[in-house]
mmCIF file of C-alpha atoms and ligand atoms in Angstrom:
data_model
loop_
_atom_site.group_PDB
_atom_site.id
_atom_site.type_symbol
_atom_site.label_atom_id
_atom_site.label_comp_id
_atom_site.label_asym_id
_atom_site.label_seq_id
_atom_site.Cartn_x
_atom_site.Cartn_y
_atom_site.Cartn_z
ATOM 1 C CA MET A 1 103.302 86.843 60.606
ATOM 2 C CA ILE A 2 101.652 83.604 60.575
ATOM 3 C CA GLU A 3 104.113 80.749 59.286
ATOM 4 C CA LYS A 4 103.537 77.961 61.319
ATOM 5 C CA VAL A 5 100.179 76.641 62.879
ATOM 6 C CA GLY A 6 99.249 74.612 65.728
ATOM 7 C CA VAL A 7 95.826 72.793 65.330
ATOM 8 C CA ILE A 8 94.593 71.102 68.899
ATOM 9 C CA GLY A 9 92.186 68.233 67.800
ATOM 10 C CA SER A 10 92.183 65.775 64.849
ATOM 11 C CA GLY A 11 88.603 65.029 64.352
ATOM 12 C CA THR A 12 85.880 65.903 62.228
ATOM 13 C CA MET A 13 86.810 69.734 62.396
ATOM 14 C CA GLY A 14 90.563 69.897 63.492
ATOM 15 C CA PHE A 15 91.337 67.508 60.186
ATOM 16 C CA GLY A 16 89.571 69.781 57.872
ATOM 17 C CA ILE A 17 91.312 72.889 59.449
ATOM 18 C CA ALA A 18 94.713 71.238 59.380
ATOM 19 C CA PHE A 19 93.891 70.023 55.502
ATOM 20 C CA GLN A 20 92.999 73.884 54.510
ATOM 21 C CA LEU A 21 96.147 75.254 56.024
ATOM 22 C CA VAL A 22 98.587 72.716 54.557
ATOM 23 C CA SER A 23 96.986 72.577 51.007
ATOM 24 C CA ASN A 24 97.353 76.317 51.277
ATOM 25 C CA GLY A 25 101.190 76.617 52.056
ATOM 26 C CA THR A 26 101.109 76.809 56.002
ATOM 27 C CA LYS A 27 103.558 74.600 57.886
ATOM 28 C CA VAL A 28 100.975 72.440 60.667
ATOM 29 C CA ILE A 29 101.536 70.732 64.097
ATOM 30 C CA LEU A 30 98.638 68.529 64.324
ATOM 31 C CA VAL A 31 98.044 67.728 68.387
ATOM 32 C CA ASP A 32 95.334 65.161 69.521
ATOM 33 C CA SER A 33 95.931 63.163 72.949
ATOM 34 C CA ASN A 34 94.346 60.054 70.766
ATOM 35 C CA GLU A 35 97.209 58.592 68.445
ATOM 36 C CA GLN A 36 94.563 56.995 66.309
ATOM 37 C CA ALA A 37 92.281 59.876 65.723
ATOM 38 C CA LEU A 38 96.182 61.108 64.457
ATOM 39 C CA ARG A 39 96.524 58.280 62.015
ATOM 40 C CA PHE A 40 93.004 58.605 60.800
ATOM 41 C CA ALA A 41 93.597 62.319 60.091
ATOM 42 C CA GLN A 42 96.864 61.353 58.281
ATOM 43 C CA LEU A 43 94.780 58.956 56.296
ATOM 44 C CA LYS A 44 92.229 60.829 55.306
ATOM 45 C CA LEU A 45 94.675 63.734 54.614
ATOM 46 C CA SER A 46 96.183 61.752 51.757
ATOM 47 C CA GLU A 47 92.703 60.840 50.655
ATOM 48 C CA TYR A 48 91.354 64.079 50.215
ATOM 49 C CA LEU A 49 94.490 65.407 48.454
ATOM 50 C CA LYS A 50 93.452 62.548 45.376
ATOM 51 C CA ILE A 51 89.349 63.738 45.764
ATOM 52 C CA PHE A 52 90.348 67.330 45.203
ATOM 53 C CA LYS A 53 92.431 66.293 42.150
ATOM 54 C CA GLU A 54 89.854 63.931 41.025
ATOM 55 C CA GLU A 55 87.225 66.828 41.224
ATOM 56 C CA GLY A 56 89.150 68.955 38.938
ATOM 57 C CA TYR A 57 90.279 71.541 42.038
ATOM 58 C CA LEU A 58 94.153 71.668 42.060
ATOM 59 C CA PHE A 59 96.441 73.084 44.874
ATOM 60 C CA LYS A 60 99.581 75.202 43.888
ATOM 61 C CA ASP A 61 101.777 72.267 45.353
ATOM 62 C CA SER A 62 102.325 68.658 44.710
ATOM 63 C CA ASP A 63 100.784 66.487 47.295
ATOM 64 C CA GLU A 64 104.391 65.265 48.451
ATOM 65 C CA ALA A 65 105.128 68.870 49.456
ATOM 66 C CA ILE A 66 101.865 69.621 51.087
ATOM 67 C CA MET A 67 101.987 66.131 52.829
ATOM 68 C CA GLN A 68 105.592 67.054 54.320
ATOM 69 C CA ARG A 69 104.517 70.338 55.931
ATOM 70 C CA ILE A 70 102.146 68.456 58.194
ATOM 71 C CA THR A 71 103.749 66.999 61.752
ATOM 72 C CA PHE A 72 101.546 64.480 63.409
ATOM 73 C CA THR A 73 101.991 64.383 67.624
ATOM 74 C CA THR A 74 100.140 63.697 70.734
ATOM 75 C CA THR A 75 102.349 66.107 72.665
ATOM 76 C CA ILE A 76 101.015 69.557 73.127
ATOM 77 C CA SER A 77 104.172 71.581 73.729
ATOM 78 C CA GLU A 78 105.172 70.916 69.860
ATOM 79 C CA VAL A 79 103.320 73.828 69.252
ATOM 80 C CA ALA A 80 105.164 76.062 71.347
ATOM 81 C CA ASN A 81 106.769 77.832 68.673
ATOM 82 C CA CYS A 82 103.623 78.217 66.622
ATOM 83 C CA ASP A 83 102.516 81.709 65.418
ATOM 84 C CA LEU A 84 99.004 80.468 65.660
ATOM 85 C CA VAL A 85 97.282 77.856 67.567
ATOM 86 C CA ILE A 86 93.724 76.847 66.802
ATOM 87 C CA GLU A 87 91.782 74.840 69.437
ATOM 88 C CA SER A 88 89.341 72.254 68.034
ATOM 89 C CA ALA A 89 89.197 69.702 70.596
ATOM 90 C CA THR A 90 86.067 68.261 72.243
ATOM 91 C CA GLU A 91 83.283 70.845 72.926
ATOM 92 C CA ASN A 92 83.886 70.881 76.595
ATOM 93 C CA LEU A 93 84.384 74.035 78.469
ATOM 94 C CA GLN A 94 86.833 72.639 81.278
ATOM 95 C CA LEU A 95 88.640 70.653 78.653
ATOM 96 C CA LYS A 96 89.146 73.870 76.471
ATOM 97 C CA LYS A 97 90.078 75.881 79.406
ATOM 98 C CA LYS A 98 92.567 73.386 80.420
ATOM 99 C CA ILE A 99 94.220 73.567 77.025
ATOM 100 C CA PHE A 100 93.895 77.021 76.701
ATOM 101 C CA LYS A 101 95.909 77.276 80.345
ATOM 102 C CA GLU A 102 98.289 74.838 78.752
ATOM 103 C CA LEU A 103 98.895 76.871 75.554
ATOM 104 C CA ASP A 104 99.005 80.227 77.773
ATOM 105 C CA GLN A 105 102.349 79.001 79.701
ATOM 106 C CA ILE A 106 103.803 77.134 76.670
ATOM 107 C CA CYS A 107 103.342 79.411 73.767
ATOM 108 C CA HIS A 108 105.785 82.219 72.624
ATOM 109 C CA GLN A 109 104.606 85.873 73.707
ATOM 110 C CA GLN A 110 103.573 86.637 70.184
ATOM 111 C CA ALA A 111 101.491 83.476 69.388
ATOM 112 C CA ILE A 112 97.773 84.090 68.990
ATOM 113 C CA LEU A 113 95.574 81.612 70.498
ATOM 114 C CA THR A 114 91.915 80.553 68.946
ATOM 115 C CA SER A 115 89.188 78.406 69.736
ATOM 116 C CA ASN A 116 86.725 76.798 66.959
ATOM 117 C CA THR A 117 83.980 76.449 69.588
ATOM 118 C CA SER A 118 80.455 76.052 68.355
ATOM 119 C CA SER A 119 78.778 77.200 71.218
ATOM 120 C CA LEU A 120 81.024 78.245 74.038
ATOM 121 C CA LYS A 121 81.945 81.569 75.120
ATOM 122 C CA LEU A 122 85.420 82.668 74.517
ATOM 123 C CA SER A 123 85.554 84.812 77.871
ATOM 124 C CA ASP A 124 84.933 81.482 79.389
ATOM 125 C CA ILE A 125 87.394 79.552 77.730
ATOM 126 C CA THR A 126 90.216 82.187 77.961
ATOM 127 C CA LYS A 127 89.264 82.838 81.794
ATOM 128 C CA ASN A 128 92.682 81.565 83.045
ATOM 129 C CA VAL A 129 94.692 83.050 80.218
ATOM 130 C CA VAL A 130 97.152 85.624 81.503
ATOM 131 C CA HIS A 131 100.148 85.894 79.184
ATOM 132 C CA HIS A 132 98.342 86.058 75.850
ATOM 133 C CA LYS A 133 95.035 87.643 76.672
ATOM 134 C CA GLU A 134 95.403 90.472 74.062
ATOM 135 C CA ARG A 135 96.173 87.756 71.470
ATOM 136 C CA VAL A 136 93.059 85.471 71.653
ATOM 137 C CA LEU A 137 90.317 85.008 69.334
ATOM 138 C CA LEU A 138 87.220 82.719 68.410
ATOM 139 C CA THR A 139 87.774 81.612 64.887
ATOM 140 C CA HIS A 140 84.572 79.466 64.086
ATOM 141 C CA PHE A 141 84.949 77.386 60.995
ATOM 142 C CA PHE A 142 82.112 75.218 59.458
ATOM 143 C CA ASN A 143 81.616 71.656 58.722
ATOM 144 C CA PRO A 144 83.598 70.414 56.365
ATOM 145 C CA ALA A 145 86.122 73.040 57.249
ATOM 146 C CA HIS A 146 88.283 72.020 54.343
ATOM 147 C CA ILE A 147 85.684 73.158 51.787
ATOM 148 C CA VAL A 148 83.030 75.574 53.610
ATOM 149 C CA PRO A 149 84.551 78.993 53.190
ATOM 150 C CA LEU A 150 83.248 81.154 56.008
ATOM 151 C CA VAL A 151 85.131 81.538 59.510
ATOM 152 C CA GLU A 152 83.560 83.598 61.892
ATOM 153 C CA LEU A 153 85.624 85.900 63.982
ATOM 154 C CA LEU A 154 84.983 87.149 67.215
ATOM 155 C CA LYS A 155 88.063 89.332 69.376
ATOM 156 C CA GLY A 156 87.990 88.962 72.967
ATOM 157 C CA HIS A 157 87.493 91.367 75.217
ATOM 158 C CA GLU A 158 91.157 92.378 75.641
ATOM 159 C CA THR A 159 92.191 91.596 71.979
ATOM 160 C CA GLN A 160 94.320 93.809 70.058
ATOM 161 C CA GLN A 161 92.951 95.123 66.993
ATOM 162 C CA THR A 162 95.998 94.239 65.116
ATOM 163 C CA VAL A 163 95.763 90.676 66.117
ATOM 164 C CA TYR A 164 91.962 90.460 64.867
ATOM 165 C CA ASP A 165 93.597 92.078 61.663
ATOM 166 C CA GLU A 166 96.528 89.496 61.064
ATOM 167 C CA VAL A 167 94.168 86.533 61.472
ATOM 168 C CA ALA A 168 91.293 87.794 59.435
ATOM 169 C CA GLN A 169 93.996 88.598 56.515
ATOM 170 C CA PHE A 170 95.580 85.111 56.921
ATOM 171 C CA MET A 171 92.363 83.469 56.780
ATOM 172 C CA GLU A 172 91.406 85.063 53.582
ATOM 173 C CA ASP A 173 94.794 84.683 52.181
ATOM 174 C CA MET A 174 94.270 81.038 52.428
ATOM 175 C CA GLY A 175 90.991 81.040 50.821
ATOM 176 C CA LYS A 176 88.292 81.433 53.608
ATOM 177 C CA VAL A 177 85.733 84.167 53.738
ATOM 178 C CA THR A 178 85.938 85.931 57.149
ATOM 179 C CA ILE A 179 83.138 87.829 59.099
ATOM 180 C CA GLU A 180 83.375 90.071 62.210
ATOM 181 C CA VAL A 181 80.960 89.074 65.218
ATOM 182 C CA HIS A 182 81.006 92.451 67.237
ATOM 183 C CA LYS A 183 79.374 91.236 70.383
ATOM 184 C CA GLU A 184 79.872 87.515 72.352
ATOM 185 C CA VAL A 185 76.581 86.044 71.849
ATOM 186 C CA PRO A 186 75.985 82.562 71.886
ATOM 187 C CA GLY A 187 75.807 81.031 68.547
ATOM 188 C CA LEU A 188 77.477 83.749 67.158
ATOM 189 C CA VAL A 189 75.717 84.860 63.823
ATOM 190 C CA ALA A 190 75.569 81.868 61.322
ATOM 191 C CA ASN A 191 74.389 79.027 63.905
ATOM 192 C CA ARG A 192 71.703 81.295 65.336
ATOM 193 C CA ILE A 193 70.404 81.674 61.707
ATOM 194 C CA GLN A 194 70.471 78.257 61.024
ATOM 195 C CA THR A 195 68.710 77.543 64.190
ATOM 196 C CA ALA A 196 65.659 79.614 63.347
ATOM 197 C CA LEU A 197 65.809 78.066 60.190
ATOM 198 C CA ALA A 198 65.633 74.435 61.419
ATOM 199 C CA ARG A 199 62.913 75.481 64.426
ATOM 200 C CA GLU A 200 60.588 76.586 61.420
ATOM 201 C CA ALA A 201 61.798 73.355 59.222
ATOM 202 C CA LEU A 202 61.057 71.197 61.579
ATOM 203 C CA ALA A 203 57.663 72.978 62.938
ATOM 204 C CA LEU A 204 56.379 72.532 59.315
ATOM 205 C CA LEU A 205 57.398 69.094 59.162
ATOM 206 C CA GLU A 206 55.933 68.216 62.572
ATOM 207 C CA ASP A 207 52.532 70.018 61.666
ATOM 208 C CA GLY A 208 52.219 67.938 58.683
ATOM 209 C CA VAL A 209 52.633 71.072 56.227
ATOM 210 C CA ILE A 210 55.347 69.410 54.426
ATOM 211 C CA SER A 211 57.038 66.057 53.508
ATOM 212 C CA GLU A 212 60.835 65.370 54.474
ATOM 213 C CA GLU A 213 61.705 64.770 50.574
ATOM 214 C CA ASP A 214 59.763 68.283 49.553
ATOM 215 C CA LEU A 215 61.331 70.265 52.422
ATOM 216 C CA GLU A 216 64.772 69.245 51.322
ATOM 217 C CA LYS A 217 64.051 70.548 47.794
ATOM 218 C CA VAL A 218 62.288 73.620 49.497
ATOM 219 C CA LEU A 219 65.743 74.728 50.319
ATOM 220 C CA PHE A 220 68.114 73.736 47.967
ATOM 221 C CA ALA A 221 66.191 74.598 44.910
ATOM 222 C CA GLY A 222 64.468 77.761 46.220
ATOM 223 C CA PRO A 223 66.353 80.154 49.076
ATOM 224 C CA GLY A 224 69.418 78.020 49.471
ATOM 225 C CA PHE A 225 70.249 77.979 45.557
ATOM 226 C CA ARG A 226 69.981 82.082 45.864
ATOM 227 C CA TYR A 227 71.885 81.857 48.966
ATOM 228 C CA ALA A 228 75.358 80.200 47.335
ATOM 229 C CA SER A 229 75.461 83.902 45.761
ATOM 230 C CA SER A 230 73.254 86.238 47.564
ATOM 231 C CA GLY A 231 72.976 87.030 51.406
ATOM 232 C CA ILE A 232 69.483 87.887 52.749
ATOM 233 C CA LEU A 233 70.234 91.558 52.566
ATOM 234 C CA LYS A 234 70.663 91.566 48.859
ATOM 235 C CA ILE A 235 67.890 89.291 48.391
ATOM 236 C CA MET A 236 65.656 91.567 50.169
ATOM 237 C CA ASP A 237 66.895 94.319 47.847
ATOM 238 C CA PHE A 238 66.253 92.241 44.773
ATOM 239 C CA GLY A 239 62.177 91.779 46.177
ATOM 240 C CA GLY A 240 61.728 95.053 47.227
ATOM 241 C CA LEU A 241 62.199 96.348 50.430
ATOM 242 C CA ASP A 242 58.642 97.404 50.745
ATOM 243 C CA VAL A 243 56.966 94.159 49.701
ATOM 244 C CA TRP A 244 59.577 92.171 52.458
ATOM 245 C CA ARG A 245 58.290 94.903 54.996
ATOM 246 C CA ILE A 246 54.691 93.846 54.301
ATOM 247 C CA VAL A 247 55.413 89.805 54.199
ATOM 248 C CA LEU A 248 57.563 90.369 57.505
ATOM 249 C CA ALA A 249 54.510 92.092 59.432
ATOM 250 C CA GLN A 250 52.515 89.157 57.868
ATOM 251 C CA LEU A 251 54.170 86.295 58.596
ATOM 252 C CA GLN A 252 56.363 86.879 62.143
ATOM 253 C CA PRO A 253 52.903 86.320 63.886
ATOM 254 C CA GLU A 254 52.561 83.233 62.211
ATOM 255 C CA ILE A 255 55.980 81.389 62.171
ATOM 256 C CA GLU A 256 57.182 79.371 64.916
ATOM 257 C CA SER A 257 58.476 81.343 67.835
ATOM 258 C CA ASN A 258 58.341 78.671 70.982
ATOM 259 C CA VAL A 259 60.901 77.088 72.445
ATOM 260 C CA ARG A 260 59.772 73.727 71.861
ATOM 261 C CA LYS A 261 60.901 69.967 71.881
ATOM 262 C CA PHE A 262 60.123 68.393 68.568
ATOM 263 C CA ASP A 263 58.590 64.999 68.679
ATOM 264 C CA ILE A 264 59.798 64.046 65.248
ATOM 265 C CA LEU A 265 63.592 64.746 66.486
ATOM 266 C CA GLU A 266 62.880 63.406 70.014
ATOM 267 C CA GLU A 267 61.288 60.055 68.865
ATOM 268 C CA LYS A 268 64.394 59.650 66.271
ATOM 269 C CA VAL A 269 67.380 60.488 68.819
ATOM 270 C CA VAL A 270 65.608 58.224 71.125
ATOM 271 C CA ASN A 271 65.502 55.138 68.865
ATOM 272 C CA GLY A 272 68.961 55.856 67.629
ATOM 273 C CA GLN A 273 68.640 57.334 64.382
ATOM 274 C CA LEU A 274 71.160 59.903 64.547
ATOM 275 C CA GLY A 275 71.428 60.366 61.044
ATOM 276 C CA VAL A 276 74.101 59.464 58.614
ATOM 277 C CA LYS A 277 76.355 58.177 61.803
ATOM 278 C CA SER A 278 73.893 55.889 62.623
ATOM 279 C CA SER A 279 72.530 55.108 58.787
ATOM 280 C CA SER A 280 69.378 56.454 59.442
ATOM 281 C CA GLY A 281 67.794 59.829 60.269
ATOM 282 C CA PHE A 282 65.271 61.512 58.506
ATOM 283 C CA PHE A 283 66.502 59.466 55.622
ATOM 284 C CA ASP A 284 68.046 56.059 55.326
ATOM 285 C CA TYR A 285 71.697 55.613 54.151
ATOM 286 C CA PRO A 286 71.183 51.578 53.497
ATOM 287 C CA GLY A 287 74.796 49.559 53.378
ATOM 288 C CA LYS A 288 76.918 52.655 53.052
ATOM 289 C CA GLY A 289 79.486 53.823 55.299
ATOM 290 C CA LEU A 290 79.889 57.050 56.973
ATOM 291 C CA ASP A 291 82.960 57.716 55.075
ATOM 292 C CA GLU A 292 81.759 56.898 51.663
ATOM 293 C CA LEU A 293 78.503 59.309 52.442
ATOM 294 C CA VAL A 294 80.851 62.052 53.877
ATOM 295 C CA ILE A 295 83.029 61.661 50.690
ATOM 296 C CA ALA A 296 79.729 62.261 48.565
ATOM 297 C CA ARG A 297 78.918 64.781 50.391
ATOM 298 C CA ASP A 298 82.492 66.189 49.835
ATOM 299 C CA ARG A 299 82.496 65.658 46.243
ATOM 300 C CA SER A 300 79.417 67.531 45.474
ATOM 301 C CA LEU A 301 80.798 70.538 47.551
ATOM 302 C CA ILE A 302 83.991 70.450 46.042
ATOM 303 C CA LYS A 303 82.103 71.038 42.626
ATOM 304 C CA GLN A 304 80.391 73.817 44.769
ATOM 305 C CA LEU A 305 83.467 75.259 45.863
ATOM 306 C CA LYS A 306 84.710 75.714 42.225
ATOM 307 C CA THR A 307 81.760 77.246 40.739
ATOM 308 C CA PHE A 308 81.793 79.648 43.825
ATOM 309 C CA LYS A 309 85.333 80.568 43.370
ATOM 310 C CA GLU A 310 83.902 81.337 39.283
ATOM 311 C CA MET A 311 81.905 83.446 40.374
ATOM 312 C CA ASN A 312 83.794 85.099 42.542
ATOM 313 C CA GLY A 313 86.457 86.457 39.829
ATOM 314 C CA GLY A 314 88.631 83.008 40.700
ATOM 315 C CA LYS A 315 89.029 84.407 44.378
ATOM 316 C CA ILE A 316 86.706 83.231 46.799
ATOM 317 C CA ASN A 317 86.500 86.927 48.621
ATOM 318 C CA ALA A 318 85.164 88.773 46.162
HETATM 319 N N1 NAI B 1 81.135 69.031 64.000
HETATM 320 C C1 NAI B 1 80.885 70.251 63.494
HETATM 321 O O1 NAI B 1 79.917 70.113 62.703
HETATM 322 C C2 NAI B 1 81.674 71.435 63.997
HETATM 323 C C3 NAI B 1 82.164 71.383 65.296
HETATM 324 N N2 NAI B 1 82.929 72.668 65.828
HETATM 325 C C4 NAI B 1 83.403 72.547 66.926
HETATM 326 O O2 NAI B 1 84.747 72.179 66.756
HETATM 327 C C5 NAI B 1 85.413 71.413 67.975
HETATM 328 C C6 NAI B 1 85.749 70.200 67.664
HETATM 329 O O3 NAI B 1 84.324 69.715 67.379
HETATM 330 P P1 NAI B 1 84.828 68.247 66.474
HETATM 331 O O4 NAI B 1 85.791 68.246 65.419
HETATM 332 O O5 NAI B 1 83.299 68.000 65.699
HETATM 333 O O6 NAI B 1 84.677 67.218 67.381
HETATM 334 P P2 NAI B 1 85.330 65.493 67.218
HETATM 335 O O7 NAI B 1 85.133 64.690 68.466
HETATM 336 O O8 NAI B 1 85.194 65.263 65.869
HETATM 337 O O9 NAI B 1 86.944 65.901 67.529
HETATM 338 C C7 NAI B 1 87.453 66.214 68.801
HETATM 339 C C8 NAI B 1 88.900 65.913 68.694
HETATM 340 O O10 NAI B 1 89.740 66.352 69.953
HETATM 341 C C9 NAI B 1 90.450 65.185 70.410
HETATM 342 N N3 NAI B 1 90.846 65.969 71.655
HETATM 343 C C10 NAI B 1 90.143 65.739 73.310
HETATM 344 N N4 NAI B 1 91.160 66.110 74.094
HETATM 345 C C11 NAI B 1 92.066 66.416 73.598
HETATM 346 C C12 NAI B 1 93.102 67.136 74.393
HETATM 347 N N5 NAI B 1 93.239 67.118 75.215
HETATM 348 N N6 NAI B 1 94.058 67.353 73.237
HETATM 349 C C13 NAI B 1 94.241 67.176 72.118
HETATM 350 N N7 NAI B 1 92.806 66.733 71.530
HETATM 351 C C14 NAI B 1 92.008 66.192 72.482
HETATM 352 C C15 NAI B 1 89.797 64.055 70.343
HETATM 353 O O11 NAI B 1 90.541 63.282 70.416
HETATM 354 C C16 NAI B 1 89.059 64.409 69.175
HETATM 355 O O12 NAI B 1 89.723 63.649 68.082
HETATM 356 C C17 NAI B 1 84.279 71.471 68.767
HETATM 357 O O13 NAI B 1 84.602 72.808 69.717
HETATM 358 C C18 NAI B 1 82.854 72.046 68.098
HETATM 359 O O14 NAI B 1 82.151 72.598 68.552
HETATM 360 C C19 NAI B 1 82.905 74.065 65.177
HETATM 361 C C20 NAI B 1 82.110 73.812 63.546
HETATM 362 C C21 NAI B 1 81.262 72.872 63.285
HETATM 363 O O1 LIG B 2 77.280 73.916 60.666
HETATM 364 C C1 LIG B 2 78.237 74.090 61.336
HETATM 365 O O2 LIG B 2 79.151 73.660 60.650
HETATM 366 C C2 LIG B 2 78.795 75.047 62.677
HETATM 367 O O3 LIG B 2 78.014 75.743 62.376
HETATM 368 C C3 LIG B 2 78.531 74.396 63.979
HETATM 369 O O4 LIG B 2 79.090 74.719 64.622
HETATM 370 C C4 LIG B 2 77.991 73.107 63.857
HETATM 371 O O5 LIG B 2 76.804 72.510 62.906
HETATM 372 C C5 LIG B 2 77.408 72.970 65.245
HETATM 373 O O6 LIG B 2 76.770 73.512 65.478
HETATM 374 C C6 LIG B 2 77.135 71.613 65.335
HETATM 375 O O7 LIG B 2 77.599 70.299 64.975
#
């Protein structure tokens, strides 16, 4: 039974994972080597409880009860008696290997150890794990983790199926949607699809086929609008597999398939136009702080999450 969870790293993702856990009834030990990051996560926790309430998304428990469930600490040994530890520290293989080696030594034998890595291989991260090698998983959340339902799950080469099943059930009980990745491929599934989509979008933009503004509309008013309720296979079923067969044959030779650097992206990064974090990317964000923009994004995603739940009969997992 997973009753107490350690989260390593209180940054963008660690905060979201911890928020999802405590707001759904689970005790959390949130660890970060940076005291300031912990303080910021603590501040964000109470701010987001207010935001969810303002958006009409209510949790079972009071804010006080939720806040009492979380411990903020710079000491990793405080997760020793956690049933599950989710590592969500900086995307650096040596750092993650070091953290997992430490967790392997300090955590009790029945603890389950997982990583939220975006791009590293679980087998590399857990190379030095000895005592928990049958109890490791990759649990890949999506930003913002406190709102986006998906968690991609991948077993380690020696992970017990019962461990996988327990984590999958735990995630779904706290309102996430889980999928099982059956082979350890770089980027798992969603990031590969997201990358293929971004490649074609940037190619069309760079080749002058479409403007930035209209490229945005293409997705949120077109396929993206549908993706909120149907995956690609249902969309193909609705469209007719005979038609899709023709379209795939026609368009595959046409769409971008090269490994290419996009000048339009290179120029922006070189010029320091990094997106909302630098107030300018493909679009400008004059006079708005990063937090203000993130909160505005989250308010719209919370509205979307409420509709997503209603469409699935009140449960996230239909
Ligand atoms: N940012 C994103 O959109 C997504 C990121 N991820 C993955 O989640 C993980 C974390 O990413 P972010 O939250 O974006 O990074 P971040 O940079 O916002 O946060 C990382 C946190 O880890 C802390 N940290 C570093 N070393 C530590 C240690 N030894 N012990 C405890 N804490 C330590 C840092 O102080 C920082 O607060 C990465 O593996 C990343 O690939 C996964 C999905 C989406
Ligand atoms: O989109 C997400 O939240 C995840 O797919 C990720 O892993 C991140 O985008 C990462 O790839 C880049 O921040």
